[in-house]
Amino acid sequence: MSVFPSSKPAATTTAAPPPANGATAGPPAATTTATNGGATKSNLYNPTSRQPYRQPYNRRHHHRPRRNYCCCCCFWTILIILILALLVAIAGSILYVLYRPHRPSFTLASLRIHRLNLTTTADSTSSHLSTLFNLTLSSKNPNSHLTFTYDPFTLSCVTSNNDVFIGNGTLPAFISNRKNETTFKGVVITTSSDLDADTVNNLRPDLKKKNGIPLKIEMDTKVTVKMDGLKSKKVGIRVTCDDIKGTVPKGKSPSVANVSGSKCKVDLRIKIWKWTF
């Protein structure tokens, strides 16, 4: 068997020189050097050396299935709402084209003022207002397929400038059939009340106007609309008749208010919780 010498030469060991002046020499300290002239590296742990940076392990939470489920639910909910809104709009358009619905109209035909007195005590400590109005109202239904059913009306008369209360009254419930006009004569608005100083100060200048007292009549009620076999729920409405010029009567004969420029407007009264719009 052939023996081949190692490719790496063996390390050489050199003894330390003897101590000078006859000192006792200790055990020889051997130094080991590598044959390639390089010194061996120590394997001792150095606490001051910088450790290599290691990125901390981040555990990933997999919630993708749950997020996808929520996104799908939101998408389908919004899509269903949009489809329902589209169907309602289409149905409303079809009903409008077929039936051509219009709001009912109201007209103030006449207003007579029998009494409008504001009296104040001698010491100006209190004031009293006494009124009596008589008016004629008419309601018209211009629709060919709709019927309006009204609850009793609550009437109130106020001044147009400062909304000072003049009087109130009522109007009975009635049904306004298709293409029908209903007229009410002798509707009474009256009051007998004490006024405070601020109200008197606001009302007195209007009573002295030569061209008449600007008045406004408001009527509140609820109405049900019936269309063939369909019937709606009760909806609140307010009828406002403005631009009325009344004068204080002289003597026992009543004065006739000017209602030629009066226009009655019908508005919906929607009540949400405590607020009415």
Coordinates of C-alpha atoms in Angstrom, one line a residue:
M1 CA 0.0 0.0 0.0
S2 CA 1.4 3.4 -1.0
V3 CA 1.4 6.2 1.5
F4 CA 1.1 9.7 0.2
P5 CA 2.3 12.7 2.2
S6 CA -0.3 15.2 3.3
S7 CA -0.7 18.2 1.2
K8 CA -0.7 20.5 4.2
P9 CA 2.7 20.7 6.0
A10 CA 2.7 20.0 9.7
A11 CA 2.9 22.9 12.1
T12 CA 6.3 23.5 13.6
T13 CA 6.8 24.0 17.3
T14 CA 9.6 26.2 18.6
A15 CA 10.9 26.2 22.2
A16 CA 11.3 29.4 24.0
P17 CA 15.0 30.5 24.7
P18 CA 16.5 29.8 28.1
P19 CA 16.1 32.6 30.7
A20 CA 18.9 34.9 31.2
N21 CA 21.1 35.2 34.4
G22 CA 20.5 31.6 35.3
A23 CA 16.9 32.0 36.3
T24 CA 15.0 28.9 36.6
A25 CA 13.2 28.2 33.5
G26 CA 9.6 27.2 33.7
P27 CA 7.9 24.8 31.5
P28 CA 8.4 25.6 27.9
A29 CA 5.6 27.7 26.4
A30 CA 4.9 26.4 23.0
T31 CA 3.5 28.6 20.3
T32 CA 1.6 27.2 17.4
T33 CA 1.8 28.9 14.1
A34 CA 0.3 27.9 10.9
T35 CA 2.6 26.8 8.2
N36 CA 1.2 29.5 5.9
G37 CA 2.4 32.2 8.3
G38 CA -1.0 33.2 9.6
A39 CA -2.0 33.1 13.2
T40 CA -4.9 31.0 14.3
K41 CA -8.1 32.8 15.3
S42 CA -9.4 32.5 18.8
N43 CA -12.8 30.8 19.3
L44 CA -13.6 32.8 22.4
Y45 CA -17.0 34.6 22.7
N46 CA -16.7 38.4 22.4
P47 CA -19.7 40.1 24.1
T48 CA -19.0 43.5 22.5
S49 CA -19.2 42.2 19.0
R50 CA -22.5 43.2 17.1
Q51 CA -24.8 40.4 16.4
P52 CA -26.3 40.2 12.9
Y53 CA -29.7 41.8 12.5
R54 CA -32.6 39.4 12.3
Q55 CA -36.0 40.5 11.2
P56 CA -38.6 39.5 13.8
Y57 CA -41.0 36.9 12.8
N58 CA -44.4 38.3 12.1
R59 CA -47.3 36.0 12.4
R60 CA -49.8 36.8 9.7
H61 CA -53.5 36.5 10.6
H62 CA -55.5 35.2 7.7
H63 CA -58.9 37.1 7.7
R64 CA -59.4 37.2 4.0
P65 CA -62.4 34.8 3.9
R66 CA -64.2 36.9 6.5
R67 CA -63.5 40.2 4.7
N68 CA -64.6 38.7 1.4
Y69 CA -67.9 37.6 3.1
C70 CA -68.5 41.1 4.5
C71 CA -67.7 42.8 1.1
C72 CA -70.1 40.4 -0.6
C73 CA -72.9 41.2 1.8
C74 CA -72.4 44.9 1.5
F75 CA -72.3 44.7 -2.3
W76 CA -75.5 42.6 -2.5
T77 CA -77.3 44.8 0.0
I78 CA -76.5 48.0 -2.0
L79 CA -77.4 46.3 -5.2
I80 CA -80.8 45.2 -3.8
I81 CA -81.6 48.7 -2.5
L82 CA -80.7 50.2 -5.9
I83 CA -82.9 47.7 -7.7
L84 CA -85.8 48.5 -5.3
A85 CA -85.4 52.2 -5.8
L86 CA -85.3 51.8 -9.5
L87 CA -88.5 49.7 -9.4
V88 CA -90.3 52.3 -7.3
A89 CA -89.2 55.1 -9.7
I90 CA -90.5 53.1 -12.7
A91 CA -93.8 52.4 -10.9
G92 CA -94.1 56.0 -10.0
S93 CA -93.4 57.1 -13.5
I94 CA -96.0 54.7 -14.9
L95 CA -98.6 56.0 -12.4
Y96 CA -97.9 59.6 -13.2
V97 CA -98.2 58.9 -17.0
L98 CA -101.5 57.0 -16.6
Y99 CA -103.2 59.1 -13.9
R100 CA -101.6 62.6 -14.1
P101 CA -102.1 63.4 -10.4
H102 CA -102.5 67.1 -9.4
R103 CA -102.7 68.7 -6.0
P104 CA -106.1 69.9 -4.8
S105 CA -106.7 73.7 -5.0
F106 CA -108.3 76.0 -2.5
T107 CA -109.8 79.4 -3.0
L108 CA -110.7 82.2 -0.6
A109 CA -113.9 83.6 -2.2
S110 CA -114.7 86.3 0.3
L111 CA -113.9 87.5 3.8
R112 CA -116.1 89.9 5.9
I113 CA -114.9 91.5 9.1
H114 CA -117.7 92.0 11.6
R115 CA -115.6 92.9 14.6
L116 CA -112.0 93.8 15.0
N117 CA -111.5 95.7 18.3
L118 CA -108.4 96.3 20.4
T119 CA -109.2 98.0 23.7
T120 CA -106.7 99.0 26.3
T121 CA -107.4 100.0 30.0
A122 CA -106.9 103.5 31.2
D123 CA -103.7 102.6 33.0
S124 CA -102.4 100.7 30.0
T125 CA -101.9 97.6 32.1
S126 CA -103.8 95.2 29.9
S127 CA -105.2 95.1 26.4
H128 CA -108.1 93.0 25.0
L129 CA -108.6 91.8 21.4
S130 CA -112.1 90.9 20.1
T131 CA -112.6 89.7 16.5
L132 CA -115.3 88.1 14.4
F133 CA -114.7 87.1 10.7
N134 CA -116.9 85.4 8.2
L135 CA -115.4 83.8 5.1
T136 CA -116.3 81.7 2.2
L137 CA -113.9 78.9 1.0
S138 CA -114.0 76.5 -1.9
S139 CA -112.0 73.3 -2.5
K140 CA -111.5 71.8 -6.0
N141 CA -110.3 68.4 -7.0
P142 CA -108.9 68.6 -10.6
N143 CA -108.1 64.9 -10.9
S144 CA -110.0 62.3 -12.9
H145 CA -108.8 59.2 -11.0
L146 CA -108.1 60.5 -7.4
T147 CA -110.5 61.1 -4.5
F148 CA -109.4 63.2 -1.4
T149 CA -110.8 62.5 2.0
Y150 CA -110.1 65.3 4.5
D151 CA -110.2 65.3 8.3
P152 CA -111.6 68.4 10.0
F153 CA -109.6 71.6 9.4
T154 CA -108.2 73.9 12.0
L155 CA -108.2 77.5 10.8
S156 CA -106.1 80.3 12.2
C157 CA -105.9 84.0 11.1
V158 CA -102.7 86.0 11.8
T159 CA -101.1 89.2 10.5
S160 CA -98.7 88.7 7.6
N161 CA -96.0 91.0 9.0
N162 CA -95.6 89.8 12.6
D163 CA -97.8 86.7 12.9
V164 CA -100.0 88.2 15.5
F165 CA -102.9 85.9 16.3
I166 CA -106.3 87.3 15.2
G167 CA -108.6 84.4 15.6
N168 CA -109.3 80.7 14.9
G169 CA -112.0 78.5 13.6
T170 CA -112.9 75.0 12.2
L171 CA -114.0 73.4 9.0
P172 CA -115.8 70.1 9.0
A173 CA -114.4 66.9 7.4
F174 CA -115.5 66.2 3.8
I175 CA -114.8 64.1 0.8
S176 CA -113.7 65.7 -2.5
N177 CA -114.6 63.4 -5.3
R178 CA -113.2 63.3 -8.8
K179 CA -113.6 66.5 -10.8
N180 CA -115.6 68.0 -8.0
E181 CA -115.7 71.4 -6.2
T182 CA -116.9 71.9 -2.6
T183 CA -117.8 75.3 -1.2
F184 CA -118.2 76.3 2.4
K185 CA -120.0 79.5 3.3
G186 CA -120.3 81.2 6.7
V187 CA -117.0 79.9 8.1
V188 CA -116.5 81.7 11.4
I189 CA -113.1 82.9 12.8
T190 CA -113.2 84.6 16.1
T191 CA -111.3 85.3 19.3
S192 CA -111.6 87.1 22.6
S193 CA -108.2 87.2 24.3
D194 CA -105.9 89.4 26.3
L195 CA -102.7 90.5 24.7
D196 CA -99.3 91.4 26.2
A197 CA -97.5 94.7 25.6
D198 CA -95.2 93.4 22.9
T199 CA -98.1 91.9 20.9
V200 CA -100.1 95.2 21.2
N201 CA -97.1 97.2 19.9
N202 CA -96.9 94.9 16.9
L203 CA -100.6 95.0 16.1
R204 CA -101.4 98.6 16.7
P205 CA -99.4 100.0 13.7
D206 CA -101.2 97.5 11.3
L207 CA -104.6 98.7 12.5
K208 CA -103.8 102.2 11.6
K209 CA -102.7 101.4 8.0
K210 CA -105.0 103.1 5.4
N211 CA -104.5 100.4 2.8
G212 CA -105.7 97.7 5.1
I213 CA -104.4 95.1 7.6
P214 CA -102.2 92.4 5.9
L215 CA -103.8 89.1 6.9
K216 CA -103.0 85.4 6.4
I217 CA -105.2 82.4 6.9
E218 CA -103.7 79.0 7.6
M219 CA -105.6 75.7 7.5
D220 CA -104.2 72.4 8.8
T221 CA -105.6 69.0 8.3
K222 CA -104.8 65.4 7.2
V223 CA -105.9 63.9 3.9
T224 CA -106.2 60.4 2.5
V225 CA -105.8 59.8 -1.2
K226 CA -107.7 57.0 -2.9
M227 CA -106.9 55.9 -6.5
D228 CA -109.1 53.1 -7.8
G229 CA -108.4 50.2 -5.5
L230 CA -105.4 51.8 -3.8
K231 CA -105.6 54.0 -0.7
S232 CA -102.8 55.9 0.9
K233 CA -102.2 56.6 4.6
K234 CA -103.1 60.0 6.1
V235 CA -100.8 62.8 5.2
G236 CA -100.7 66.2 6.9
I237 CA -101.2 69.3 4.7
R238 CA -101.3 73.0 5.3
V239 CA -103.2 75.4 3.2
T240 CA -102.0 79.0 3.4
C241 CA -104.0 81.9 1.9
D242 CA -102.0 85.1 1.9
D243 CA -102.2 88.7 0.5
I244 CA -105.4 89.5 2.2
K245 CA -106.1 93.2 3.0
G246 CA -108.7 93.8 5.8
T247 CA -110.0 97.0 7.2
V248 CA -111.5 97.8 10.6
P249 CA -115.3 98.0 10.3
K250 CA -117.0 101.3 11.1
G251 CA -120.3 101.1 12.9
K252 CA -122.4 98.0 12.8
S253 CA -121.9 97.1 9.1
P254 CA -119.1 94.7 8.4
S255 CA -116.2 95.6 6.2
V256 CA -115.3 93.5 3.1
A257 CA -111.6 92.5 2.9
N258 CA -109.8 92.6 -0.4
V259 CA -109.1 89.0 -1.5
S260 CA -108.6 89.6 -5.2
G261 CA -104.8 89.0 -4.9
S262 CA -105.1 86.2 -2.5
K263 CA -103.6 82.8 -3.5
C264 CA -103.9 79.6 -1.5
K265 CA -100.9 77.3 -1.4
V266 CA -101.0 73.6 -0.4
D267 CA -97.9 72.2 1.3
L268 CA -97.3 68.7 2.8
R269 CA -96.7 68.6 6.5
I270 CA -94.4 65.7 7.3
K271 CA -93.8 65.0 11.0
I272 CA -90.6 63.2 12.0
W273 CA -90.5 62.6 15.7
K274 CA -91.0 66.0 17.3
W275 CA -90.3 68.1 14.2
T276 CA -92.9 69.0 11.5
F277 CA -91.7 70.0 8.0

